[in-house]
Protein backbone atom coordinates (compact mmCIF):
# COMPACT_ATOMS: atom_id res chain seq x y z
CA UNK A 1 0.00 0.00 0.00
CA UNK A 2 1.45 3.38 -1.04
CA UNK A 3 2.12 6.16 1.43
CA UNK A 4 -0.67 8.39 0.10
CA UNK A 5 -3.22 5.58 0.27
CA UNK A 6 -2.17 4.84 3.84
CA UNK A 7 -2.53 8.50 4.80
CA UNK A 8 -6.03 8.55 3.31
CA UNK A 9 -6.95 5.39 5.21
CA UNK A 10 -5.72 6.79 8.53
CA UNK A 11 -7.55 10.05 7.91
CA UNK A 12 -10.79 8.22 7.12
CA UNK A 13 -10.46 5.99 10.18
CA UNK A 14 -9.86 8.94 12.45
CA UNK A 15 -12.77 10.83 10.91
CA UNK A 16 -15.11 7.86 11.46
CA UNK A 17 -13.96 7.46 15.07
CA UNK A 18 -14.54 11.16 15.64
CA UNK A 19 -18.11 10.99 14.43
CA UNK A 20 -19.12 7.86 16.33
CA UNK A 21 -20.58 8.70 19.72
CA UNK A 22 -19.70 12.39 19.54
CA UNK A 23 -21.91 15.40 18.99
CA UNK A 24 -21.03 18.43 16.88
CA UNK A 25 -19.86 20.43 19.91
CA UNK A 26 -17.36 17.73 20.84
CA UNK A 27 -16.09 17.49 17.29
CA UNK A 28 -15.61 21.23 17.11
CA UNK A 29 -13.60 21.13 20.33
CA UNK A 30 -10.75 19.36 18.54
CA UNK A 31 -7.94 21.44 17.08
CA UNK A 32 -4.50 20.72 15.63
CA UNK A 33 -1.54 23.08 15.80
CA UNK A 34 1.31 22.60 13.34
CA UNK A 35 4.50 24.43 14.27
CA UNK A 36 5.68 24.78 17.85
CA UNK A 37 7.96 27.77 17.91
CA UNK A 38 7.29 30.36 20.60
CA UNK A 39 4.06 31.54 18.98
CA UNK A 40 2.81 28.12 17.90
CA UNK A 41 3.44 26.73 21.38
CA UNK A 42 1.54 29.66 22.89
CA UNK A 43 -1.39 28.94 20.57
CA UNK A 44 -1.44 25.25 21.48
CA UNK A 45 -1.16 25.95 25.19
CA UNK A 46 -4.02 28.46 24.99
CA UNK A 47 -6.26 25.88 23.34
CA UNK A 48 -5.32 23.35 26.01
CA UNK A 49 -6.06 25.87 28.76
CA UNK A 50 -9.48 26.51 27.21
CA UNK A 51 -10.31 22.80 27.26
CA UNK A 52 -9.79 21.97 23.58
CA UNK A 53 -8.59 18.49 22.64
CA UNK A 54 -5.36 19.60 21.06
CA UNK A 55 -3.07 17.68 18.72
CA UNK A 56 0.35 19.10 17.93
CA UNK A 57 3.17 18.42 15.50
CA UNK A 58 6.58 19.98 15.00
CA UNK A 59 9.51 18.98 12.81
CA UNK A 60 11.72 18.98 15.90
CA UNK A 61 9.75 16.58 18.06
CA UNK A 62 11.32 17.66 21.36
CA UNK A 63 9.46 20.96 21.18
CA UNK A 64 6.22 19.06 21.71
CA UNK A 65 7.27 17.58 25.04
CA UNK A 66 6.08 20.44 27.31
CA UNK A 67 2.72 20.43 25.53
CA UNK A 68 2.43 16.66 25.82
CA UNK A 69 2.98 17.04 29.56
CA UNK A 70 0.14 19.56 29.57
CA UNK A 71 -2.22 17.12 27.89
CA UNK A 72 -1.69 17.57 24.13
CA UNK A 73 -1.63 14.61 21.76
CA UNK A 74 1.59 14.51 19.76
CA UNK A 75 1.28 13.30 16.17
CA UNK A 76 4.12 11.40 14.54
CA UNK A 77 3.67 13.17 11.20
CA UNK A 78 2.12 16.39 9.98
CA UNK A 79 -0.42 14.35 8.01
CA UNK A 80 -1.47 12.48 11.16
CA UNK A 81 -1.84 15.80 12.96
CA UNK A 82 -4.09 17.16 10.21
CA UNK A 83 -6.20 14.02 10.20
CA UNK A 84 -6.82 14.33 13.94
CA UNK A 85 -8.92 17.51 13.89
CA UNK A 86 -11.43 19.41 11.76
CA UNK A 87 -9.55 22.66 12.46
CA UNK A 88 -5.82 22.93 11.72
CA UNK A 89 -3.82 26.00 12.76
CA UNK A 90 -0.49 26.39 10.97
CA UNK A 91 2.12 28.60 12.64
CA UNK A 92 5.54 28.24 11.04
CA UNK A 93 8.57 30.43 10.47
CA UNK A 94 7.85 31.55 6.93
CA UNK A 95 6.12 30.72 3.64
CA UNK A 96 8.76 28.23 2.44
CA UNK A 97 8.20 26.27 5.65
CA UNK A 98 4.46 26.23 4.95
CA UNK A 99 5.06 25.01 1.41
CA UNK A 100 7.27 22.21 2.72
CA UNK A 101 4.53 21.05 5.10
CA UNK A 102 1.89 21.29 2.38
CA UNK A 103 3.75 18.65 0.39
CA UNK A 104 3.33 16.19 3.27
CA UNK A 105 -0.32 16.87 4.17
CA UNK A 106 -1.98 17.17 0.77
CA UNK A 107 -3.77 13.83 1.10
CA UNK A 108 -5.03 14.53 4.62
CA UNK A 109 -6.57 18.01 4.40
CA UNK A 110 -9.84 17.30 2.58
CA UNK A 111 -12.77 18.48 4.67
CA UNK A 112 -10.54 20.38 7.08
CA UNK A 113 -10.46 24.10 7.83
CA UNK A 114 -6.88 25.35 7.52
CA UNK A 115 -6.00 28.52 9.41
CA UNK A 116 -2.54 29.75 8.50
CA UNK A 117 -1.14 32.42 10.84
CA UNK A 118 2.38 32.24 9.43
CA UNK A 119 3.64 35.67 8.37
CA UNK A 120 3.51 36.05 4.60
CA UNK A 121 2.46 38.28 1.76
CA UNK A 122 -1.13 38.75 0.55
CA UNK A 123 -0.12 37.11 -2.75
CA UNK A 124 1.18 34.05 -0.89
CA UNK A 125 -2.06 33.82 1.10
CA UNK A 126 -4.04 33.66 -2.15
CA UNK A 127 -1.74 30.93 -3.46
CA UNK A 128 -2.20 28.98 -0.23
CA UNK A 129 -5.97 29.34 -0.50
CA UNK A 130 -5.95 28.01 -4.07
CA UNK A 131 -3.86 25.05 -2.92
CA UNK A 132 -6.21 24.29 -0.03
CA UNK A 133 -9.31 24.49 -2.23
CA UNK A 134 -7.69 22.14 -4.75
CA UNK A 135 -7.27 19.59 -1.94
CA UNK A 136 -10.87 19.95 -0.79
CA UNK A 137 -10.13 22.07 2.28
CA UNK A 138 -11.24 25.54 3.30
CA UNK A 139 -8.68 28.23 4.03
CA UNK A 140 -8.43 31.20 6.38
CA UNK A 141 -5.33 33.37 6.45
CA UNK A 142 -4.35 35.20 9.61
CA UNK A 143 -1.95 37.70 11.11
CA UNK A 144 -0.87 37.88 14.75
CA UNK A 145 -0.08 41.24 16.31
CA UNK A 146 1.31 40.66 19.77
CA UNK A 147 3.95 38.67 21.62
CA UNK A 148 3.51 35.01 22.70
CA UNK A 149 2.93 35.83 26.41
CA UNK A 150 -0.22 37.74 25.40
CA UNK A 151 -1.77 34.83 23.50
CA UNK A 152 -5.27 34.19 24.79
CA UNK A 153 -5.73 37.74 26.10
CA UNK A 154 -7.50 40.74 24.53
CA UNK A 155 -4.07 42.30 23.95
CA UNK A 156 -3.32 39.75 21.21
CA UNK A 157 -4.81 41.15 18.00
CA UNK A 158 -5.59 38.70 15.19
CA UNK A 159 -6.61 39.59 11.64
CA UNK A 160 -8.31 36.97 9.47
CA UNK A 161 -9.65 36.66 5.93
CA UNK A 162 -10.71 33.85 3.65
CA UNK A 163 -13.62 31.43 3.29
CA UNK A 164 -16.62 33.11 4.95
CA UNK A 165 -18.38 29.87 5.88
CA UNK A 166 -15.23 28.52 7.49
CA UNK A 167 -14.82 31.78 9.38
CA UNK A 168 -18.35 31.57 10.74
CA UNK A 169 -17.79 27.98 11.81
CA UNK A 170 -14.41 28.57 13.45
CA UNK A 171 -14.76 32.08 14.82
CA UNK A 172 -15.67 31.06 18.36
CA UNK A 173 -12.62 28.80 18.53
CA UNK A 174 -10.27 31.44 17.15
CA UNK A 175 -11.64 33.98 19.62
CA UNK A 176 -9.96 31.92 22.34
CA UNK A 177 -6.66 33.32 21.06
CA UNK A 178 -7.41 37.02 21.51
CA UNK A 179 -9.23 39.92 19.86
CA UNK A 180 -10.19 38.87 16.33
CA UNK A 181 -11.24 40.78 13.22
CA UNK A 182 -12.37 39.40 9.86
CA UNK A 183 -11.61 41.45 6.76
CA UNK A 184 -13.40 39.58 4.02
CA UNK A 185 -13.43 36.67 1.62
CA UNK A 186 -10.21 37.61 -0.20
CA UNK A 187 -7.59 35.57 1.71
CA UNK A 188 -4.97 38.26 1.10
CA UNK A 189 -6.75 40.94 3.14
CA UNK A 190 -5.51 39.72 6.51
CA UNK A 191 -1.95 39.96 5.19
CA UNK A 192 -2.57 43.47 3.93
CA UNK A 193 -3.80 44.49 7.38
CA UNK A 194 -0.97 42.74 9.22
CA UNK A 195 1.88 44.03 7.05
CA UNK A 196 0.50 47.58 6.97
CA UNK A 197 -0.01 47.69 10.73
CA UNK A 198 3.49 46.37 11.35
CA UNK A 199 4.92 48.80 8.81
CA UNK A 200 3.34 51.75 10.63
CA UNK A 201 5.03 50.60 13.80
CA UNK A 202 8.45 50.18 12.22
CA UNK A 203 8.24 53.51 10.38
CA UNK A 204 7.39 55.28 13.61
CA UNK A 205 9.98 53.47 15.69
CA UNK A 206 12.91 54.02 13.33
CA UNK A 207 11.96 57.69 13.16
CA UNK A 208 11.87 57.75 16.95
CA UNK A 209 15.35 56.24 17.19
CA UNK A 210 16.70 58.89 14.80
CA UNK A 211 15.09 61.56 16.96
CA UNK A 212 16.76 60.04 20.02
CA UNK A 213 20.07 60.20 18.15
CA UNK A 214 19.41 63.87 17.45
CA UNK A 215 18.62 64.89 21.02
CA UNK A 216 21.51 62.87 22.45
CA UNK A 217 23.88 64.57 20.00
CA UNK A 218 22.70 67.86 21.51
CA UNK A 219 23.36 66.58 25.03
CA UNK A 220 19.69 66.19 25.96
CA UNK A 221 18.54 63.41 28.34
CA UNK A 222 17.05 60.80 25.99
CA UNK A 223 14.91 59.12 28.66
CA UNK A 224 13.38 62.45 29.70
CA UNK A 225 12.71 63.33 26.07
CA UNK A 226 11.07 59.93 25.51
CA UNK A 227 8.77 60.56 28.45
CA UNK A 228 7.68 63.87 26.94
CA UNK A 229 7.03 62.21 23.56
CA UNK A 230 4.96 59.50 25.27
CA UNK A 231 2.86 62.22 26.85
CA UNK A 232 2.00 63.83 23.51
CA UNK A 233 1.78 60.88 21.15
CA UNK A 234 -1.90 60.32 21.87
CA UNK A 235 -2.59 63.53 19.99
CA UNK A 236 -1.74 61.78 16.72
CA UNK A 237 -4.80 59.52 16.83
CA UNK A 238 -7.23 62.19 15.54
CA UNK A 239 -4.66 63.11 12.90
CA UNK A 240 -4.47 59.51 11.68
CA UNK A 241 -8.24 59.46 11.21
CA UNK A 242 -8.21 62.86 9.52
CA UNK A 243 -5.50 61.74 7.10
CA UNK A 244 -7.42 58.57 6.26
CA UNK A 245 -10.55 60.59 5.51
CA UNK A 246 -8.60 63.05 3.36
CA UNK A 247 -6.90 60.31 1.34
CA UNK A 248 -10.17 58.42 0.83
CA UNK A 249 -12.00 61.55 -0.35
CA UNK A 250 -9.15 63.27 -2.19
CA UNK A 251 -9.99 66.50 -0.37
CA UNK A 252 -6.96 67.93 1.40
CA UNK A 253 -7.19 70.77 3.86
CA UNK A 254 -4.19 72.54 5.40
CA UNK A 255 -3.57 69.93 8.11
CA UNK A 256 -0.40 70.74 10.08
CA UNK A 257 -0.44 74.03 8.18
CA UNK A 258 -0.02 74.67 4.48
CA UNK A 259 2.83 73.03 2.60
CA UNK A 260 4.19 76.48 1.75
CA UNK A 261 4.85 77.05 5.45
CA UNK A 262 5.91 73.49 6.27
CA UNK A 263 8.52 73.41 3.49
CA UNK A 264 10.44 76.22 5.17
CA UNK A 265 10.48 74.27 8.44
CA UNK A 266 11.88 71.25 6.62
CA UNK A 267 14.98 73.22 5.67
CA UNK A 268 15.63 73.85 9.37
CA UNK A 269 15.08 70.19 10.26
CA UNK A 270 17.47 69.02 7.55
CA UNK A 271 20.14 71.59 8.41
CA UNK A 272 19.97 70.74 12.12
CA UNK A 273 20.52 67.04 11.48
CA UNK A 274 23.26 67.49 8.93
CA UNK A 275 25.16 69.86 11.22
CA UNK A 276 25.25 67.14 13.89
CA UNK A 277 25.95 64.30 11.49
CA UNK A 278 22.57 62.72 12.20
CA UNK A 279 20.71 60.86 9.44
CA UNK A 280 18.51 63.22 7.42
CA UNK A 281 17.34 60.88 4.65
CA UNK A 282 13.70 60.92 5.74
CA UNK A 283 13.60 64.66 6.21
CA UNK A 284 15.07 65.21 2.73
CA UNK A 285 12.51 62.81 1.30
CA UNK A 286 9.66 64.73 2.93
CA UNK A 287 11.06 68.02 1.62
CA UNK A 288 11.33 66.61 -1.90
CA UNK A 289 7.70 65.49 -1.84
CA UNK A 290 6.60 68.85 -0.49
CA UNK A 291 8.51 70.73 -3.17
CA UNK A 292 6.89 68.64 -5.89
CA UNK A 293 3.40 69.13 -4.49
CA UNK A 294 3.98 72.87 -4.19
CA UNK A 295 5.32 73.04 -7.75
CA UNK A 296 2.11 71.36 -8.90
CA UNK A 297 0.16 74.28 -7.45
CA UNK A 298 -1.00 72.74 -4.15
CA UNK A 299 1.05 74.70 -1.64
CA UNK A 300 -2.14 75.67 0.20
CA UNK A 301 -2.84 72.02 1.09
CA UNK A 302 -1.50 70.07 4.06
CA UNK A 303 0.79 67.14 4.72
CA UNK A 304 -1.81 64.50 3.87
CA UNK A 305 -1.82 65.72 0.26
CA UNK A 306 1.67 64.23 -0.20
CA UNK A 307 -0.20 60.96 -0.69
CA UNK A 308 -1.04 62.15 -4.20
CA UNK A 309 2.65 62.52 -5.03
CA UNK A 310 3.33 58.96 -3.84
CA UNK A 311 0.69 57.69 -6.24
CA UNK A 312 2.07 59.76 -9.10
CA UNK A 313 5.62 58.49 -8.56
CA UNK A 314 4.48 54.88 -8.33
CA UNK A 315 2.76 55.28 -11.72
CA UNK A 316 5.81 56.81 -13.40
Tab-separated table of C-alpha atoms in Angstrom:
chain	number	residue	atom	x	y	z
A	1	UNK	CA	0.000	0.000	0.000
A	2	UNK	CA	1.447	3.384	-1.036
A	3	UNK	CA	2.124	6.163	1.431
A	4	UNK	CA	-0.674	8.387	0.100
A	5	UNK	CA	-3.215	5.581	0.271
A	6	UNK	CA	-2.168	4.842	3.837
A	7	UNK	CA	-2.533	8.502	4.800
A	8	UNK	CA	-6.030	8.553	3.309
A	9	UNK	CA	-6.952	5.393	5.214
A	10	UNK	CA	-5.722	6.786	8.532
A	11	UNK	CA	-7.548	10.052	7.910
A	12	UNK	CA	-10.794	8.222	7.116
A	13	UNK	CA	-10.457	5.990	10.183
A	14	UNK	CA	-9.855	8.944	12.452
A	15	UNK	CA	-12.768	10.827	10.906
A	16	UNK	CA	-15.106	7.859	11.457
A	17	UNK	CA	-13.959	7.461	15.069
A	18	UNK	CA	-14.536	11.163	15.636
A	19	UNK	CA	-18.109	10.987	14.427
A	20	UNK	CA	-19.117	7.863	16.329
A	21	UNK	CA	-20.577	8.697	19.724
A	22	UNK	CA	-19.697	12.393	19.536
A	23	UNK	CA	-21.907	15.398	18.988
A	24	UNK	CA	-21.033	18.434	16.883
A	25	UNK	CA	-19.864	20.427	19.908
A	26	UNK	CA	-17.360	17.732	20.838
A	27	UNK	CA	-16.094	17.488	17.287
A	28	UNK	CA	-15.609	21.231	17.105
A	29	UNK	CA	-13.599	21.134	20.330
A	30	UNK	CA	-10.755	19.363	18.536
A	31	UNK	CA	-7.939	21.436	17.077
A	32	UNK	CA	-4.503	20.723	15.628
A	33	UNK	CA	-1.535	23.082	15.803
A	34	UNK	CA	1.312	22.601	13.344
A	35	UNK	CA	4.502	24.429	14.270
A	36	UNK	CA	5.680	24.779	17.848
A	37	UNK	CA	7.956	27.774	17.910
A	38	UNK	CA	7.287	30.359	20.599
A	39	UNK	CA	4.063	31.540	18.979
A	40	UNK	CA	2.810	28.120	17.904
A	41	UNK	CA	3.444	26.732	21.377
A	42	UNK	CA	1.545	29.655	22.889
A	43	UNK	CA	-1.390	28.937	20.575
A	44	UNK	CA	-1.437	25.246	21.482
A	45	UNK	CA	-1.163	25.947	25.192
A	46	UNK	CA	-4.017	28.460	24.985
A	47	UNK	CA	-6.256	25.884	23.341
A	48	UNK	CA	-5.324	23.355	26.014
A	49	UNK	CA	-6.063	25.870	28.759
A	50	UNK	CA	-9.480	26.506	27.209
A	51	UNK	CA	-10.313	22.799	27.256
A	52	UNK	CA	-9.789	21.967	23.580
A	53	UNK	CA	-8.594	18.493	22.645
A	54	UNK	CA	-5.356	19.599	21.056
A	55	UNK	CA	-3.069	17.681	18.716
A	56	UNK	CA	0.354	19.104	17.927
A	57	UNK	CA	3.175	18.425	15.497
A	58	UNK	CA	6.577	19.983	15.002
A	59	UNK	CA	9.508	18.984	12.805
A	60	UNK	CA	11.720	18.984	15.896
A	61	UNK	CA	9.752	16.576	18.062
A	62	UNK	CA	11.319	17.656	21.360
A	63	UNK	CA	9.459	20.963	21.180
A	64	UNK	CA	6.217	19.060	21.706
A	65	UNK	CA	7.273	17.578	25.035
A	66	UNK	CA	6.080	20.444	27.311
A	67	UNK	CA	2.718	20.429	25.534
A	68	UNK	CA	2.428	16.663	25.818
A	69	UNK	CA	2.984	17.043	29.555
A	70	UNK	CA	0.143	19.563	29.574
A	71	UNK	CA	-2.223	17.125	27.886
A	72	UNK	CA	-1.695	17.569	24.134
A	73	UNK	CA	-1.633	14.614	21.764
A	74	UNK	CA	1.587	14.513	19.756
A	75	UNK	CA	1.280	13.300	16.171
A	76	UNK	CA	4.123	11.403	14.539
A	77	UNK	CA	3.672	13.174	11.202
A	78	UNK	CA	2.123	16.392	9.978
A	79	UNK	CA	-0.423	14.349	8.006
A	80	UNK	CA	-1.465	12.483	11.156
A	81	UNK	CA	-1.841	15.802	12.959
A	82	UNK	CA	-4.091	17.157	10.212
A	83	UNK	CA	-6.203	14.016	10.200
A	84	UNK	CA	-6.819	14.327	13.943
A	85	UNK	CA	-8.921	17.508	13.890
A	86	UNK	CA	-11.434	19.410	11.762
A	87	UNK	CA	-9.548	22.659	12.464
A	88	UNK	CA	-5.823	22.930	11.723
A	89	UNK	CA	-3.824	25.998	12.761
A	90	UNK	CA	-0.495	26.390	10.967
A	91	UNK	CA	2.116	28.597	12.635
A	92	UNK	CA	5.538	28.236	11.042
A	93	UNK	CA	8.573	30.433	10.471
A	94	UNK	CA	7.852	31.555	6.925
A	95	UNK	CA	6.116	30.720	3.642
A	96	UNK	CA	8.761	28.228	2.443
A	97	UNK	CA	8.199	26.273	5.655
A	98	UNK	CA	4.457	26.234	4.950
A	99	UNK	CA	5.063	25.010	1.412
A	100	UNK	CA	7.270	22.211	2.717
A	101	UNK	CA	4.529	21.051	5.098
A	102	UNK	CA	1.892	21.294	2.378
A	103	UNK	CA	3.748	18.649	0.395
A	104	UNK	CA	3.331	16.193	3.273
A	105	UNK	CA	-0.316	16.874	4.168
A	106	UNK	CA	-1.980	17.166	0.766
A	107	UNK	CA	-3.769	13.826	1.103
A	108	UNK	CA	-5.031	14.527	4.621
A	109	UNK	CA	-6.572	18.011	4.401
A	110	UNK	CA	-9.842	17.298	2.580
A	111	UNK	CA	-12.774	18.483	4.674
A	112	UNK	CA	-10.538	20.376	7.085
A	113	UNK	CA	-10.463	24.097	7.829
A	114	UNK	CA	-6.883	25.345	7.516
A	115	UNK	CA	-6.004	28.518	9.405
A	116	UNK	CA	-2.538	29.753	8.503
A	117	UNK	CA	-1.141	32.418	10.843
A	118	UNK	CA	2.385	32.244	9.435
A	119	UNK	CA	3.639	35.675	8.369
A	120	UNK	CA	3.505	36.046	4.600
A	121	UNK	CA	2.460	38.282	1.755
A	122	UNK	CA	-1.126	38.749	0.550
A	123	UNK	CA	-0.123	37.111	-2.749
A	124	UNK	CA	1.176	34.047	-0.890
A	125	UNK	CA	-2.063	33.822	1.095
A	126	UNK	CA	-4.043	33.659	-2.150
A	127	UNK	CA	-1.737	30.926	-3.459
A	128	UNK	CA	-2.205	28.978	-0.225
A	129	UNK	CA	-5.970	29.340	-0.497
A	130	UNK	CA	-5.953	28.011	-4.072
A	131	UNK	CA	-3.855	25.053	-2.919
A	132	UNK	CA	-6.214	24.290	-0.030
A	133	UNK	CA	-9.311	24.485	-2.229
A	134	UNK	CA	-7.694	22.141	-4.746
A	135	UNK	CA	-7.268	19.594	-1.936
A	136	UNK	CA	-10.874	19.949	-0.786
A	137	UNK	CA	-10.131	22.070	2.276
A	138	UNK	CA	-11.237	25.542	3.299
A	139	UNK	CA	-8.677	28.233	4.031
A	140	UNK	CA	-8.430	31.203	6.377
A	141	UNK	CA	-5.325	33.371	6.455
A	142	UNK	CA	-4.350	35.200	9.615
A	143	UNK	CA	-1.949	37.695	11.115
A	144	UNK	CA	-0.875	37.881	14.753
A	145	UNK	CA	-0.082	41.244	16.311
A	146	UNK	CA	1.310	40.662	19.769
A	147	UNK	CA	3.951	38.668	21.619
A	148	UNK	CA	3.510	35.013	22.703
A	149	UNK	CA	2.927	35.828	26.408
A	150	UNK	CA	-0.222	37.740	25.403
A	151	UNK	CA	-1.771	34.834	23.504
A	152	UNK	CA	-5.270	34.187	24.795
A	153	UNK	CA	-5.726	37.737	26.100
A	154	UNK	CA	-7.497	40.743	24.525
A	155	UNK	CA	-4.065	42.300	23.949
A	156	UNK	CA	-3.324	39.749	21.212
A	157	UNK	CA	-4.812	41.154	17.999
A	158	UNK	CA	-5.593	38.703	15.191
A	159	UNK	CA	-6.610	39.588	11.643
A	160	UNK	CA	-8.314	36.971	9.467
A	161	UNK	CA	-9.653	36.663	5.930
A	162	UNK	CA	-10.713	33.853	3.650
A	163	UNK	CA	-13.616	31.432	3.293
A	164	UNK	CA	-16.617	33.114	4.953
A	165	UNK	CA	-18.377	29.874	5.879
A	166	UNK	CA	-15.231	28.516	7.494
A	167	UNK	CA	-14.815	31.785	9.384
A	168	UNK	CA	-18.354	31.573	10.739
A	169	UNK	CA	-17.792	27.984	11.810
A	170	UNK	CA	-14.414	28.567	13.454
A	171	UNK	CA	-14.759	32.083	14.815
A	172	UNK	CA	-15.674	31.065	18.356
A	173	UNK	CA	-12.623	28.796	18.526
A	174	UNK	CA	-10.266	31.438	17.152
A	175	UNK	CA	-11.636	33.978	19.620
A	176	UNK	CA	-9.958	31.921	22.341
A	177	UNK	CA	-6.660	33.318	21.065
A	178	UNK	CA	-7.409	37.022	21.512
A	179	UNK	CA	-9.228	39.916	19.859
A	180	UNK	CA	-10.189	38.870	16.335
A	181	UNK	CA	-11.236	40.776	13.220
A	182	UNK	CA	-12.374	39.400	9.862
A	183	UNK	CA	-11.606	41.454	6.757
A	184	UNK	CA	-13.401	39.585	4.016
A	185	UNK	CA	-13.427	36.672	1.620
A	186	UNK	CA	-10.211	37.615	-0.197
A	187	UNK	CA	-7.592	35.569	1.705
A	188	UNK	CA	-4.971	38.264	1.105
A	189	UNK	CA	-6.747	40.938	3.139
A	190	UNK	CA	-5.512	39.719	6.506
A	191	UNK	CA	-1.953	39.958	5.187
A	192	UNK	CA	-2.574	43.474	3.935
A	193	UNK	CA	-3.804	44.485	7.383
A	194	UNK	CA	-0.969	42.743	9.216
A	195	UNK	CA	1.876	44.031	7.048
A	196	UNK	CA	0.504	47.580	6.971
A	197	UNK	CA	-0.015	47.685	10.731
A	198	UNK	CA	3.486	46.371	11.354
A	199	UNK	CA	4.915	48.803	8.812
A	200	UNK	CA	3.343	51.754	10.627
A	201	UNK	CA	5.032	50.598	13.805
A	202	UNK	CA	8.450	50.182	12.224
A	203	UNK	CA	8.242	53.509	10.376
A	204	UNK	CA	7.391	55.279	13.606
A	205	UNK	CA	9.983	53.474	15.689
A	206	UNK	CA	12.915	54.025	13.326
A	207	UNK	CA	11.963	57.693	13.163
A	208	UNK	CA	11.868	57.746	16.954
A	209	UNK	CA	15.349	56.243	17.191
A	210	UNK	CA	16.699	58.886	14.805
A	211	UNK	CA	15.090	61.561	16.963
A	212	UNK	CA	16.760	60.036	20.016
A	213	UNK	CA	20.066	60.199	18.146
A	214	UNK	CA	19.408	63.867	17.453
A	215	UNK	CA	18.617	64.892	21.020
A	216	UNK	CA	21.505	62.868	22.446
A	217	UNK	CA	23.875	64.569	19.995
A	218	UNK	CA	22.705	67.856	21.511
A	219	UNK	CA	23.362	66.584	25.035
A	220	UNK	CA	19.693	66.188	25.964
A	221	UNK	CA	18.538	63.411	28.339
A	222	UNK	CA	17.050	60.800	25.986
A	223	UNK	CA	14.908	59.125	28.664
A	224	UNK	CA	13.375	62.445	29.700
A	225	UNK	CA	12.705	63.325	26.068
A	226	UNK	CA	11.071	59.927	25.508
A	227	UNK	CA	8.767	60.562	28.454
A	228	UNK	CA	7.683	63.870	26.938
A	229	UNK	CA	7.029	62.212	23.563
A	230	UNK	CA	4.960	59.500	25.272
A	231	UNK	CA	2.855	62.216	26.848
A	232	UNK	CA	2.004	63.825	23.511
A	233	UNK	CA	1.775	60.878	21.146
A	234	UNK	CA	-1.901	60.324	21.872
A	235	UNK	CA	-2.590	63.531	19.986
A	236	UNK	CA	-1.743	61.776	16.723
A	237	UNK	CA	-4.801	59.516	16.832
A	238	UNK	CA	-7.228	62.191	15.538
A	239	UNK	CA	-4.664	63.108	12.900
A	240	UNK	CA	-4.473	59.513	11.679
A	241	UNK	CA	-8.241	59.464	11.214
A	242	UNK	CA	-8.213	62.858	9.518
A	243	UNK	CA	-5.497	61.739	7.104
A	244	UNK	CA	-7.420	58.573	6.260
A	245	UNK	CA	-10.551	60.592	5.508
A	246	UNK	CA	-8.602	63.048	3.357
A	247	UNK	CA	-6.901	60.310	1.335
A	248	UNK	CA	-10.173	58.424	0.832
A	249	UNK	CA	-12.003	61.547	-0.351
A	250	UNK	CA	-9.150	63.268	-2.188
A	251	UNK	CA	-9.992	66.502	-0.371
A	252	UNK	CA	-6.955	67.931	1.396
A	253	UNK	CA	-7.189	70.772	3.860
A	254	UNK	CA	-4.190	72.540	5.404
A	255	UNK	CA	-3.574	69.928	8.115
A	256	UNK	CA	-0.401	70.743	10.077
A	257	UNK	CA	-0.445	74.030	8.184
A	258	UNK	CA	-0.015	74.672	4.475
A	259	UNK	CA	2.828	73.032	2.600
A	260	UNK	CA	4.191	76.476	1.745
A	261	UNK	CA	4.855	77.054	5.446
A	262	UNK	CA	5.911	73.489	6.274
A	263	UNK	CA	8.519	73.413	3.487
A	264	UNK	CA	10.441	76.217	5.171
A	265	UNK	CA	10.481	74.266	8.445
A	266	UNK	CA	11.880	71.247	6.622
A	267	UNK	CA	14.976	73.218	5.672
A	268	UNK	CA	15.632	73.851	9.372
A	269	UNK	CA	15.079	70.193	10.255
A	270	UNK	CA	17.469	69.024	7.551
A	271	UNK	CA	20.140	71.592	8.413
A	272	UNK	CA	19.971	70.735	12.118
A	273	UNK	CA	20.518	67.038	11.482
A	274	UNK	CA	23.258	67.492	8.929
A	275	UNK	CA	25.163	69.860	11.225
A	276	UNK	CA	25.246	67.141	13.890
A	277	UNK	CA	25.954	64.299	11.495
A	278	UNK	CA	22.565	62.724	12.197
A	279	UNK	CA	20.708	60.855	9.436
A	280	UNK	CA	18.508	63.218	7.422
A	281	UNK	CA	17.341	60.880	4.653
A	282	UNK	CA	13.703	60.916	5.745
A	283	UNK	CA	13.602	64.660	6.205
A	284	UNK	CA	15.073	65.214	2.734
A	285	UNK	CA	12.510	62.808	1.299
A	286	UNK	CA	9.659	64.728	2.931
A	287	UNK	CA	11.055	68.015	1.619
A	288	UNK	CA	11.328	66.611	-1.901
A	289	UNK	CA	7.704	65.487	-1.841
A	290	UNK	CA	6.602	68.849	-0.492
A	291	UNK	CA	8.506	70.731	-3.174
A	292	UNK	CA	6.888	68.637	-5.893
A	293	UNK	CA	3.403	69.133	-4.493
A	294	UNK	CA	3.977	72.874	-4.185
A	295	UNK	CA	5.325	73.036	-7.747
A	296	UNK	CA	2.106	71.358	-8.902
A	297	UNK	CA	0.157	74.279	-7.448
A	298	UNK	CA	-1.003	72.740	-4.153
A	299	UNK	CA	1.051	74.704	-1.641
A	300	UNK	CA	-2.137	75.666	0.205
A	301	UNK	CA	-2.838	72.015	1.092
A	302	UNK	CA	-1.501	70.071	4.057
A	303	UNK	CA	0.795	67.138	4.720
A	304	UNK	CA	-1.814	64.499	3.873
A	305	UNK	CA	-1.821	65.717	0.262
A	306	UNK	CA	1.666	64.227	-0.204
A	307	UNK	CA	-0.201	60.957	-0.694
A	308	UNK	CA	-1.038	62.154	-4.203
A	309	UNK	CA	2.653	62.524	-5.031
A	310	UNK	CA	3.330	58.960	-3.838
A	311	UNK	CA	0.695	57.692	-6.242
A	312	UNK	CA	2.073	59.755	-9.103
A	313	UNK	CA	5.620	58.493	-8.559
A	314	UNK	CA	4.481	54.884	-8.328
A	315	UNK	CA	2.760	55.281	-11.719
A	316	UNK	CA	5.814	56.812	-13.396
